[in-house]
Every structure is written in C-alpha cells, then in structure tokens.
PDB file of C-alpha atoms in Angstrom:
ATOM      1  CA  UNK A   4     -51.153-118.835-167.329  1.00  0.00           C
ATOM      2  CA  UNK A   5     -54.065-119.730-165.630  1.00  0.00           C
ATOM      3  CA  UNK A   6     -56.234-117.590-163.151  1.00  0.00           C
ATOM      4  CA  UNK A   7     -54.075-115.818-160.077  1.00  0.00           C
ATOM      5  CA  UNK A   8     -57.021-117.055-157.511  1.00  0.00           C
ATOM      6  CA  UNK A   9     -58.468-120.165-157.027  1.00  0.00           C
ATOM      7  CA  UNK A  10     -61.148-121.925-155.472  1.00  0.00           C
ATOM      8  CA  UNK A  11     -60.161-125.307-153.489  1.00  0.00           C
ATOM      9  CA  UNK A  12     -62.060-128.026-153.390  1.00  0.00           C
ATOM     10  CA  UNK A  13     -63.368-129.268-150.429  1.00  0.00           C
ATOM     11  CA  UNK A  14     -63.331-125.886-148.599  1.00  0.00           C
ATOM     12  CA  UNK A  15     -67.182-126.635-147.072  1.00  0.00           C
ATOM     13  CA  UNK A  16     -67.292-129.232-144.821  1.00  0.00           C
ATOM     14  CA  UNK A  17     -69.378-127.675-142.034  1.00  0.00           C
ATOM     15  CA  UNK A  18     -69.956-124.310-141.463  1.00  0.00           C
ATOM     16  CA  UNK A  19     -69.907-122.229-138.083  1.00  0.00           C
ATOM     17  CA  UNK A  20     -72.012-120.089-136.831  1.00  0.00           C
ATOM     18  CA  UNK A  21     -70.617-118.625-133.440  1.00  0.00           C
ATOM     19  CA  UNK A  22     -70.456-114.859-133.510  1.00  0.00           C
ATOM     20  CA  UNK A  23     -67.013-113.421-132.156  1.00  0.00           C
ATOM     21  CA  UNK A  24     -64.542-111.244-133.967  1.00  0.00           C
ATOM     22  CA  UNK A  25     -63.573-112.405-138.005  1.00  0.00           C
ATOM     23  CA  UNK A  26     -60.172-113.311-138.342  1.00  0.00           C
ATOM     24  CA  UNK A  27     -58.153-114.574-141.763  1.00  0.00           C
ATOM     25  CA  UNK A  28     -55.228-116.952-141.497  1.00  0.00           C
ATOM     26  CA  UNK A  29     -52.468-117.301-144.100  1.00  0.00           C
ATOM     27  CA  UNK A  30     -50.148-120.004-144.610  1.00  0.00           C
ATOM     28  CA  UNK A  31     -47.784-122.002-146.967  1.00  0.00           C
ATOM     29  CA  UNK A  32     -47.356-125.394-145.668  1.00  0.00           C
ATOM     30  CA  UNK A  33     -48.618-127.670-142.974  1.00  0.00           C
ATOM     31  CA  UNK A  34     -50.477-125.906-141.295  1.00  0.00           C
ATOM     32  CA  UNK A  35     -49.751-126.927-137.825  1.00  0.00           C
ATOM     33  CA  UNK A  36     -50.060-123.311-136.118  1.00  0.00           C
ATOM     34  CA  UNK A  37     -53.301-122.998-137.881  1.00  0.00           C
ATOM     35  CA  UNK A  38     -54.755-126.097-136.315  1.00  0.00           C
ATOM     36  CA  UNK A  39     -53.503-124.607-132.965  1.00  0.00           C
ATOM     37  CA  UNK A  40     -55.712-121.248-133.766  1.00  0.00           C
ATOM     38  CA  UNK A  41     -58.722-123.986-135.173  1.00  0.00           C
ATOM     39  CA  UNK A  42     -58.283-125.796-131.665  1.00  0.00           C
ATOM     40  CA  UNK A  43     -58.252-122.997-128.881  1.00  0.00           C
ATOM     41  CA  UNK A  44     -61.312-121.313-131.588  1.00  0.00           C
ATOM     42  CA  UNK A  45     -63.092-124.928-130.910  1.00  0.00           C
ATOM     43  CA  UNK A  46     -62.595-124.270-127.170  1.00  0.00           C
ATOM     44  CA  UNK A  47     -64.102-121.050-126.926  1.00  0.00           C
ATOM     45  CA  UNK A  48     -61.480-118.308-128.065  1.00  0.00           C
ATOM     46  CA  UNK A  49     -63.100-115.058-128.876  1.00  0.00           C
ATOM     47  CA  UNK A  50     -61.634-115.148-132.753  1.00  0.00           C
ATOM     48  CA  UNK A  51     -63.529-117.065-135.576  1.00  0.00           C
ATOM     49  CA  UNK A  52     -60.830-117.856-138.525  1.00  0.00           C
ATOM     50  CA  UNK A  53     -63.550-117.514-141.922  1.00  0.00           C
ATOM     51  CA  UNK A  54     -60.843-117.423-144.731  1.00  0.00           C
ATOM     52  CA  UNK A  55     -57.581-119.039-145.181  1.00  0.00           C
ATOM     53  CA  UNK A  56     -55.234-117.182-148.032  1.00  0.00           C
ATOM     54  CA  UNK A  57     -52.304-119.267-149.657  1.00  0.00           C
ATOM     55  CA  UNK A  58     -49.939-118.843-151.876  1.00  0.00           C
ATOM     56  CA  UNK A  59     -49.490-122.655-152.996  1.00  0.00           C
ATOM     57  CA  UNK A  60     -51.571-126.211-152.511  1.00  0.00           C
ATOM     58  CA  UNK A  61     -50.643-127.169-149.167  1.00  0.00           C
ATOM     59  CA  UNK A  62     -51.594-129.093-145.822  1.00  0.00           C
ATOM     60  CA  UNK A  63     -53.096-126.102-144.103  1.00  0.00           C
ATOM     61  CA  UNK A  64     -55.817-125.902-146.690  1.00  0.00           C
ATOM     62  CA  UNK A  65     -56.533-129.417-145.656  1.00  0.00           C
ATOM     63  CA  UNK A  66     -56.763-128.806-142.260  1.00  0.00           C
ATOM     64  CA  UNK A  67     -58.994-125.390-143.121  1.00  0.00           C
ATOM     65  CA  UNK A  68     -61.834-127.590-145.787  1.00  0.00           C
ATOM     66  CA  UNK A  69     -62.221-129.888-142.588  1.00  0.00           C
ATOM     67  CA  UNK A  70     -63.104-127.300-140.497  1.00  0.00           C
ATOM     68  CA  UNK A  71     -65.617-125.724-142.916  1.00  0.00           C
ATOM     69  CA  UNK A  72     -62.938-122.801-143.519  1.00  0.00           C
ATOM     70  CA  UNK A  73     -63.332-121.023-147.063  1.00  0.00           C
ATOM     71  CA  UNK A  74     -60.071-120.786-148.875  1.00  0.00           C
ATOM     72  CA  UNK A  75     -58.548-118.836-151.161  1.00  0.00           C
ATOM     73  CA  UNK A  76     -55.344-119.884-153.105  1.00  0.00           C
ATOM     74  CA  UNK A  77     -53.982-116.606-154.763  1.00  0.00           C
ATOM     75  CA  UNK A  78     -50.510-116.494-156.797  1.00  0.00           C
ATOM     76  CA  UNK A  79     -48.045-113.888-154.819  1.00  0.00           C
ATOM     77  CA  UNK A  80     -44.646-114.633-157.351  1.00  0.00           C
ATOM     78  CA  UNK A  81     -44.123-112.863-160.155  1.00  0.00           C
ATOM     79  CA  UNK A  82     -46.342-110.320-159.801  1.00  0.00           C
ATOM     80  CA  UNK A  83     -47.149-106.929-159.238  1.00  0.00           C
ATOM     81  CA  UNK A  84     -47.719-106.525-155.213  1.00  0.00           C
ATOM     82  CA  UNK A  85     -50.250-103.495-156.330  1.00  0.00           C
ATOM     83  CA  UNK A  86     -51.801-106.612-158.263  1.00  0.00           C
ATOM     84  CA  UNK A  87     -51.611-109.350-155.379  1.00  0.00           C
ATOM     85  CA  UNK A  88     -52.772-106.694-152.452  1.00  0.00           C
ATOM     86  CA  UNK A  89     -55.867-105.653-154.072  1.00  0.00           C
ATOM     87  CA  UNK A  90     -56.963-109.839-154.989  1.00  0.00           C
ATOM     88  CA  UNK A  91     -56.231-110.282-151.244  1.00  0.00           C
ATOM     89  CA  UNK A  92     -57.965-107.206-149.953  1.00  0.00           C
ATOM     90  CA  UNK A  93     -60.777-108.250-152.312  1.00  0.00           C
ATOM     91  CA  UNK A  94     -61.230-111.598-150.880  1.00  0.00           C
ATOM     92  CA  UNK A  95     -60.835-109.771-146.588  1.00  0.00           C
ATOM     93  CA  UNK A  96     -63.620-107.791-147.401  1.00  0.00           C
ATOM     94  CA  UNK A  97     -65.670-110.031-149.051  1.00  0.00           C
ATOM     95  CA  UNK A  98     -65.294-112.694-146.056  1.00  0.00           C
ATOM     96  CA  UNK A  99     -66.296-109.485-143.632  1.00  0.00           C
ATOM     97  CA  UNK A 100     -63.250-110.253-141.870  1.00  0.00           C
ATOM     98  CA  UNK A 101     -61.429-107.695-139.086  1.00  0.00           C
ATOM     99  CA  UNK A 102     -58.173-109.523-138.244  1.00  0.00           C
ATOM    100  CA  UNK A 103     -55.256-111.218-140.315  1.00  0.00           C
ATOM    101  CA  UNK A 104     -52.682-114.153-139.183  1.00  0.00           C
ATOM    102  CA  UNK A 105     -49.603-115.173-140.420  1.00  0.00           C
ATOM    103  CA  UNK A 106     -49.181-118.925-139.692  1.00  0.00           C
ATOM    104  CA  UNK A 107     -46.172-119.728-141.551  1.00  0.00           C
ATOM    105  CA  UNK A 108     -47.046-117.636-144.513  1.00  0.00           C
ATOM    106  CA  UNK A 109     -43.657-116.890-147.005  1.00  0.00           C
ATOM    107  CA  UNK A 110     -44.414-114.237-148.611  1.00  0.00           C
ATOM    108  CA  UNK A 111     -44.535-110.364-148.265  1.00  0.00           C
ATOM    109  CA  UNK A 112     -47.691-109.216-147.277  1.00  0.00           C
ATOM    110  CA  UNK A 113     -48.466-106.184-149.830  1.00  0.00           C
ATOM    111  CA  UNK A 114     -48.647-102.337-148.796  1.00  0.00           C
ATOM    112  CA  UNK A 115     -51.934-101.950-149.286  1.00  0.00           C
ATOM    113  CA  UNK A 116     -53.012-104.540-146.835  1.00  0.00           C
ATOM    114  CA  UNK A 117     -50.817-103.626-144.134  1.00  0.00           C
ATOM    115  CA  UNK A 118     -52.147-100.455-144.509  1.00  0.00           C
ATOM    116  CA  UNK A 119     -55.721-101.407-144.649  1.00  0.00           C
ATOM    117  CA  UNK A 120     -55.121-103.681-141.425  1.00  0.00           C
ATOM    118  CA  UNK A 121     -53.227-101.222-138.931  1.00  0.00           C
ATOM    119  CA  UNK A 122     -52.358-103.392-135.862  1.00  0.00           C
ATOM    120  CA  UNK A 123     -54.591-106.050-136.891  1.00  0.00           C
ATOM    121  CA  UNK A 124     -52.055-108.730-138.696  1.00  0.00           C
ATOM    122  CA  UNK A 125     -50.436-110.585-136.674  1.00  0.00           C
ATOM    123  CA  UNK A 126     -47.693-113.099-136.952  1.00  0.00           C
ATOM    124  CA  UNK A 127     -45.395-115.661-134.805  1.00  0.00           C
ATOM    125  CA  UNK A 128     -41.727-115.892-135.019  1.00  0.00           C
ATOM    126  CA  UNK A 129     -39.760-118.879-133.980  1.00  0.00           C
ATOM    127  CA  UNK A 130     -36.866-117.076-132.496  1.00  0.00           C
ATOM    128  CA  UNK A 131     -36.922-113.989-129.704  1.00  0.00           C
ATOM    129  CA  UNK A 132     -36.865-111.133-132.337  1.00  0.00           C
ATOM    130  CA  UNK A 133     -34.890-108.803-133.054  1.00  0.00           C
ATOM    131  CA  UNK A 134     -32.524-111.193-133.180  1.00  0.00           C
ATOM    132  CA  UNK A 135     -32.768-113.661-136.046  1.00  0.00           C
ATOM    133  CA  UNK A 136     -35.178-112.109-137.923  1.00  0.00           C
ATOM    134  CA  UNK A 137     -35.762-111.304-141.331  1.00  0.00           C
ATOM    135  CA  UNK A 138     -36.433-112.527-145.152  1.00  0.00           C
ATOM    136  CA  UNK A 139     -34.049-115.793-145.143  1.00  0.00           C
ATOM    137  CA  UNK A 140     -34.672-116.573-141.702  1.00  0.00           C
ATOM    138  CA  UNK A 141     -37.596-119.020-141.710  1.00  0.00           C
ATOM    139  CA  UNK A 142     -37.503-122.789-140.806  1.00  0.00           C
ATOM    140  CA  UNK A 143     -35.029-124.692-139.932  1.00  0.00           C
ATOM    141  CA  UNK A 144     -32.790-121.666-140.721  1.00  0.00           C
ATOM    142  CA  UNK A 145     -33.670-119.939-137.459  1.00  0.00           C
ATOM    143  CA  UNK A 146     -32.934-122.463-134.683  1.00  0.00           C
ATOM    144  CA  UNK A 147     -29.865-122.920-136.633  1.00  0.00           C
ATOM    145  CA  UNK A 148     -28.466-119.263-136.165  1.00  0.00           C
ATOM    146  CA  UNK A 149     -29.655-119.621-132.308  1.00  0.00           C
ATOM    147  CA  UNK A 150     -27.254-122.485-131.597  1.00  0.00           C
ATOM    148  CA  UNK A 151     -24.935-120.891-133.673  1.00  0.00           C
ATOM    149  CA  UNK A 152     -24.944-117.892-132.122  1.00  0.00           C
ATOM    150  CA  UNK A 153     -24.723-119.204-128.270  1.00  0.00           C
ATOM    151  CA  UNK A 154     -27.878-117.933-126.869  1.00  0.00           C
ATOM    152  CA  UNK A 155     -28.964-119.325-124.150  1.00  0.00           C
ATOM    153  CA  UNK A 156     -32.646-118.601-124.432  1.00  0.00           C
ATOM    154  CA  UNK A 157     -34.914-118.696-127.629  1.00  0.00           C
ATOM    155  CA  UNK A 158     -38.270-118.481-128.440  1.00  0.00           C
ATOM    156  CA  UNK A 159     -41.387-117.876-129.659  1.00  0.00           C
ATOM    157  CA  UNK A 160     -42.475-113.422-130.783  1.00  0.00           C
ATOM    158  CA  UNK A 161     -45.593-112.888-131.897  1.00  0.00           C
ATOM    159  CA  UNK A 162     -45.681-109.369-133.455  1.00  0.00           C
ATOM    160  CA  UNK A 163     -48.037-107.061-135.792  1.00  0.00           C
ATOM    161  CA  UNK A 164     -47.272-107.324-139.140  1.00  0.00           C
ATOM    162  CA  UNK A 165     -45.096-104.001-140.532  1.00  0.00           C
ATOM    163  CA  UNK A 166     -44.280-103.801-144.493  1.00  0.00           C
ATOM    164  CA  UNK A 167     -40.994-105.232-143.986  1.00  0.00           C
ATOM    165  CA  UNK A 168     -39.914-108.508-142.679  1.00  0.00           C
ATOM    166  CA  UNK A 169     -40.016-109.245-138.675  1.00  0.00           C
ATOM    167  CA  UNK A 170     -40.069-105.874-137.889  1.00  0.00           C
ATOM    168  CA  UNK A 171     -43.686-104.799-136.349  1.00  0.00           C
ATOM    169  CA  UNK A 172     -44.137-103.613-133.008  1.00  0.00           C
ATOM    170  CA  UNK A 173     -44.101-106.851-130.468  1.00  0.00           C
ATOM    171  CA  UNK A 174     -46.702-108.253-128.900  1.00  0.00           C
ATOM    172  CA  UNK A 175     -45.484-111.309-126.816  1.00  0.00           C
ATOM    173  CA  UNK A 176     -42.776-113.618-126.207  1.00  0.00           C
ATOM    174  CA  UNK A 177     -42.359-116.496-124.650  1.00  0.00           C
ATOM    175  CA  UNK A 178     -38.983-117.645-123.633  1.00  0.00           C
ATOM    176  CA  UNK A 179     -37.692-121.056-124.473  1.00  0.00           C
ATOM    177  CA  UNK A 180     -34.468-122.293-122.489  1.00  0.00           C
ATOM    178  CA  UNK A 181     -31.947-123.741-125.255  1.00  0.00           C
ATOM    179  CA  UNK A 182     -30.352-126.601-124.019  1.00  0.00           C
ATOM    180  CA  UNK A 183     -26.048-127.609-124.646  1.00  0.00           C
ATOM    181  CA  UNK A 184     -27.480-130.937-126.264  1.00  0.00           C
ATOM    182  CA  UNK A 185     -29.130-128.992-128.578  1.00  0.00           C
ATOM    183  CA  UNK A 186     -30.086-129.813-131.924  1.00  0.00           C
ATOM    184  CA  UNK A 187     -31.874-127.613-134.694  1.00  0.00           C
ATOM    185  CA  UNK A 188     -34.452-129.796-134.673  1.00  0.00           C
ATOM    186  CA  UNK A 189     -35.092-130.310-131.085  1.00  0.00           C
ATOM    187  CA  UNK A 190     -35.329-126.565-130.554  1.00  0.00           C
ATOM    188  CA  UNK A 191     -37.608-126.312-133.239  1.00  0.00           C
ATOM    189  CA  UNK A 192     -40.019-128.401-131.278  1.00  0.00           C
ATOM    190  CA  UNK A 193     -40.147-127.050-128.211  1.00  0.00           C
ATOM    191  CA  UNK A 194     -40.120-123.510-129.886  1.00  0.00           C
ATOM    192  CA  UNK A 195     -42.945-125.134-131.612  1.00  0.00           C
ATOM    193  CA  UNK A 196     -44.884-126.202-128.945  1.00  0.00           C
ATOM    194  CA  UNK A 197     -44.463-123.123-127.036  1.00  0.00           C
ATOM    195  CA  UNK A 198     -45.670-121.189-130.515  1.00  0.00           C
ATOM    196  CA  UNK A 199     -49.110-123.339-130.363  1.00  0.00           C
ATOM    197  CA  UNK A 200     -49.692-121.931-126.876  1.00  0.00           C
ATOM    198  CA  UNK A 201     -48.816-118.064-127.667  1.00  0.00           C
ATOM    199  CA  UNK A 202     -50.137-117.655-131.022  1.00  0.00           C
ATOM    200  CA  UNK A 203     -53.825-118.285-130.104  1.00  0.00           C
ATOM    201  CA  UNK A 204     -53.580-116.288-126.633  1.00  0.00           C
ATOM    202  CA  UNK A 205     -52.445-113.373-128.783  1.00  0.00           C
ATOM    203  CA  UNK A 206     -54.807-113.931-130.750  1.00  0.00           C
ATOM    204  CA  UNK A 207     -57.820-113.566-128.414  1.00  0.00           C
ATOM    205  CA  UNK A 208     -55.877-110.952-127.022  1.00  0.00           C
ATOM    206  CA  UNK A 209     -55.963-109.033-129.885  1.00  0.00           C
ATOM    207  CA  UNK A 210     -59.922-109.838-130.420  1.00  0.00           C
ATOM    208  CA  UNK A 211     -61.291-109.057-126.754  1.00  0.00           C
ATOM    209  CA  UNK A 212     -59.484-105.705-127.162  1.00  0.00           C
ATOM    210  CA  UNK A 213     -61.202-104.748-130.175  1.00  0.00           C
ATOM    211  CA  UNK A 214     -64.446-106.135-128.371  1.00  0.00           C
ATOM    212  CA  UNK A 215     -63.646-104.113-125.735  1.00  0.00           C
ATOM    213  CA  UNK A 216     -62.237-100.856-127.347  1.00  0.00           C
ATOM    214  CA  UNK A 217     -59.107-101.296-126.221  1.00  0.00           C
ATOM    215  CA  UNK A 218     -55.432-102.660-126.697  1.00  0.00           C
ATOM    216  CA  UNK A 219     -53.889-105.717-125.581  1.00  0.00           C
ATOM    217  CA  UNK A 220     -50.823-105.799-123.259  1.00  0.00           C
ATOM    218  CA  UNK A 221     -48.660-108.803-122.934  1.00  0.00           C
ATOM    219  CA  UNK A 222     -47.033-109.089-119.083  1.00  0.00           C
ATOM    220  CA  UNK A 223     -44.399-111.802-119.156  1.00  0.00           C
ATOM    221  CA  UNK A 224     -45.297-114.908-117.768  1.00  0.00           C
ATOM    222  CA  UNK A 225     -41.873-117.219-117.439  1.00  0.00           C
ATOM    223  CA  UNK A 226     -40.244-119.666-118.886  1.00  0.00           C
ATOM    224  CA  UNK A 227     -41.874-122.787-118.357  1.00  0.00           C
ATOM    225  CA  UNK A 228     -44.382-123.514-121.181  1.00  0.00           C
ATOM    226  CA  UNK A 229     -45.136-126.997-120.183  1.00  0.00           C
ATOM    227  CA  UNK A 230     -48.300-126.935-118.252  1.00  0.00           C
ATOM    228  CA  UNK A 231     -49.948-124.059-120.366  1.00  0.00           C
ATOM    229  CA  UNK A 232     -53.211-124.228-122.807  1.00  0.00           C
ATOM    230  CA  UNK A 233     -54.230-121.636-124.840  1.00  0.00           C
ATOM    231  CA  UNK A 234     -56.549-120.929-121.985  1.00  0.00           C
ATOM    232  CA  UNK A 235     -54.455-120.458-119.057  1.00  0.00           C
ATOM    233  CA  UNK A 236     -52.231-118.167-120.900  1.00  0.00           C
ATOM    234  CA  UNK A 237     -55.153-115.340-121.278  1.00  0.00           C
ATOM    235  CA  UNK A 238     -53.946-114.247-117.878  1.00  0.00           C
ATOM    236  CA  UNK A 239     -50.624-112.946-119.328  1.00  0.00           C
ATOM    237  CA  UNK A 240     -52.029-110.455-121.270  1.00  0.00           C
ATOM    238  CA  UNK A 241     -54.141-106.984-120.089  1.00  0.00           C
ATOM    239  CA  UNK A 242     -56.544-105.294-122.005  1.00  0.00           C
ATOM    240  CA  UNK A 243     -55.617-101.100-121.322  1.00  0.00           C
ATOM    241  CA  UNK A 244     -58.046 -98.739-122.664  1.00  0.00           C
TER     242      UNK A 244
END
C-alpha cells in the first residue's frame, strides 16, 4: 500500500502573497464551493485558502493547482482516525494555517482536529439543518428528503464543525423557497447558488472576528438570494466582542 499522503502535481501555479487570516479547505469532488471561496478571496475577502486536504484525486484539486493552492491528498478509509488526525494536523500546522472549511468534504473530520480547531471549521449544508442532516445525507440525497418531506422552504446552513455529523453550533442560513414544480435537481441548484453566496460571507465573517477579537453573528437577511455577491452579504453578519 502505498504512502497515506501525497503530493499533487501541479499544486504551484502562482503563489499569493496578500496577508489576511490562513484558512484550509477540504473537499472530495468538484470543487465548485471552493472556487466560490477562491473567487470572493480574489475580490478582497479577508481569508487566504493556503492548503487544500482531500481524501481522493478530484476536480477541486484542479481548481486549487490553478490558483497556486498547495495540496495535500491524505487517505481517510481504513484507517485509524488517531492515524489520519495527526497527518492532517501535521500538514495545518505546517501551512501556518488558523481556519478549516468543509467544501463538500465526505469524511469525518478526526477528534483531534476538531479539538485543535475550536470554532474554527466550518462547513455548508445544503438543507436548513437540523432537519436533514447527518452521515447519509449528502448530495442528491438531501433535496430529495426536502421534497419528500413537504417543506416549503430549504436551504443553505453553514455551521462549525462538531465531532459528529451536522451537528455544530449554526452560524447562518439562508432560506431557499422550494417550489411545487420541484425537482431534486432544480433545488439543488438554487440551494447551490445560494451556498456560493453564504459560504464565503461566513467565511470572512469568521476571519474579521478573529482579526478583530471577537465573534461573528449572523442576522437574517431574507429570502431572496438573487441579487447578492459575496460582498453585499457582509452586512448580514455582526462582529460582538
């Protein structure tokens, strides 16, 4: 069996060198809420993502080598999570980052990390949590309990990252209407698109807080995603000492 961790390829396009808070991303697939937290970091968001962590090859480590992101592919199944947490913590420290993402990462994040990173992981949710939360509710899978279930709203929670599934303290929500001609797959977009606007708000949330010595506070905004950047939606969140 060959090494847990491994370099990819490709990883150094160009490097930054903007000084704002240190953030790592992980993710298992395409990637497409980590190009929203790439984008609103391009546009001036006070978060700088310097490592991306997977768990597999996938098209977020594309989309991390073309921005000059350093990534680290480390092997999470079938093995010890004592094992796993301290290669991850390992390659955190060593990238001097102070904040964690989960953008569409599958896997458990290990004990030891959580517990090194109190209130500092974050991750996004593509349903209104509580509610359809938990280990086999990912994907498709989620929109398709909403519809089942009748709600008439759904959307996007961004919450810190607990040791169990979907069940840290939340952060923010944004409410997406759900619509009678509903599909899976059409709520899945719009959840998505509202997603790409909250993630990187809570983000920079999160990071002028610690800047500031404080904690974020999310005030809810509506429901209405539409006209909304990354930018605009700083306004629905406080910083309280």
């Amino acid at each position: 069996m060959g090494a847990a961790t491994q370099p990819v390829p490709g990883a150094s396009v160009w490097r930054r060198v903007r000084v704002s808070v240190a953030a790592a991303a992980f993710a298992s697939g395409s990637g497409t809420n980590l190009q929203a937290l790439l984008d609103a970091e391009a546009e001036g968001a006070h978060y700088t993502i310097s490592l991306l962590v997977t768990d597999r090859p996938c098209g977020a480590e594309d989309r991390a080598a073309t921005r000059g992101v350093s990534v680290r592919r480390i092997r999470f199944k079938d093995r010890p999570a004592e094992e796993t947490g301290a290669e991850v913590l390992a390659a955190m420290t060593d990238s001097g980052v102070t904040l964690a993402v989960l953008a569409g990462f599958l896997r458990l994040i290990p004990e030891a990390v959580v517990h090194a990173f109190p209130r500092r992981i974050l991750n996004v949710h593509p349903a209104l949590l509580p509610a359809f939360g938990g280990e086999v509710m990912y994907g498709i899978r989620v929109h398709q309990a909403v519809l089942a279930s009748g709600a008439s709203l759904s959307g996007p929670t961004v919450h810190y990252v607990d040791e169990r599934y979907d069940e840290g303290t939340i952060l923010a929500q944004w409410p997406v209407p759900v619509h009678g001609d509903d599909s899976p797959e059409s709520l899945a977009d719009r959840v998505l698109e509202a997603e790409h606007r909250l993630f990187p708000a809570s983000l920079d949330a999160l990071a002028r807080a610690i800047e500031a010595g404080g904690k974020p506070r999310f005030r809810w905004p509506g429901t209405d995603v539409s006209p909304f950047t990354w930018q605009s939606l700083t306004h629905a969140f406080e910083i309280e000492s």
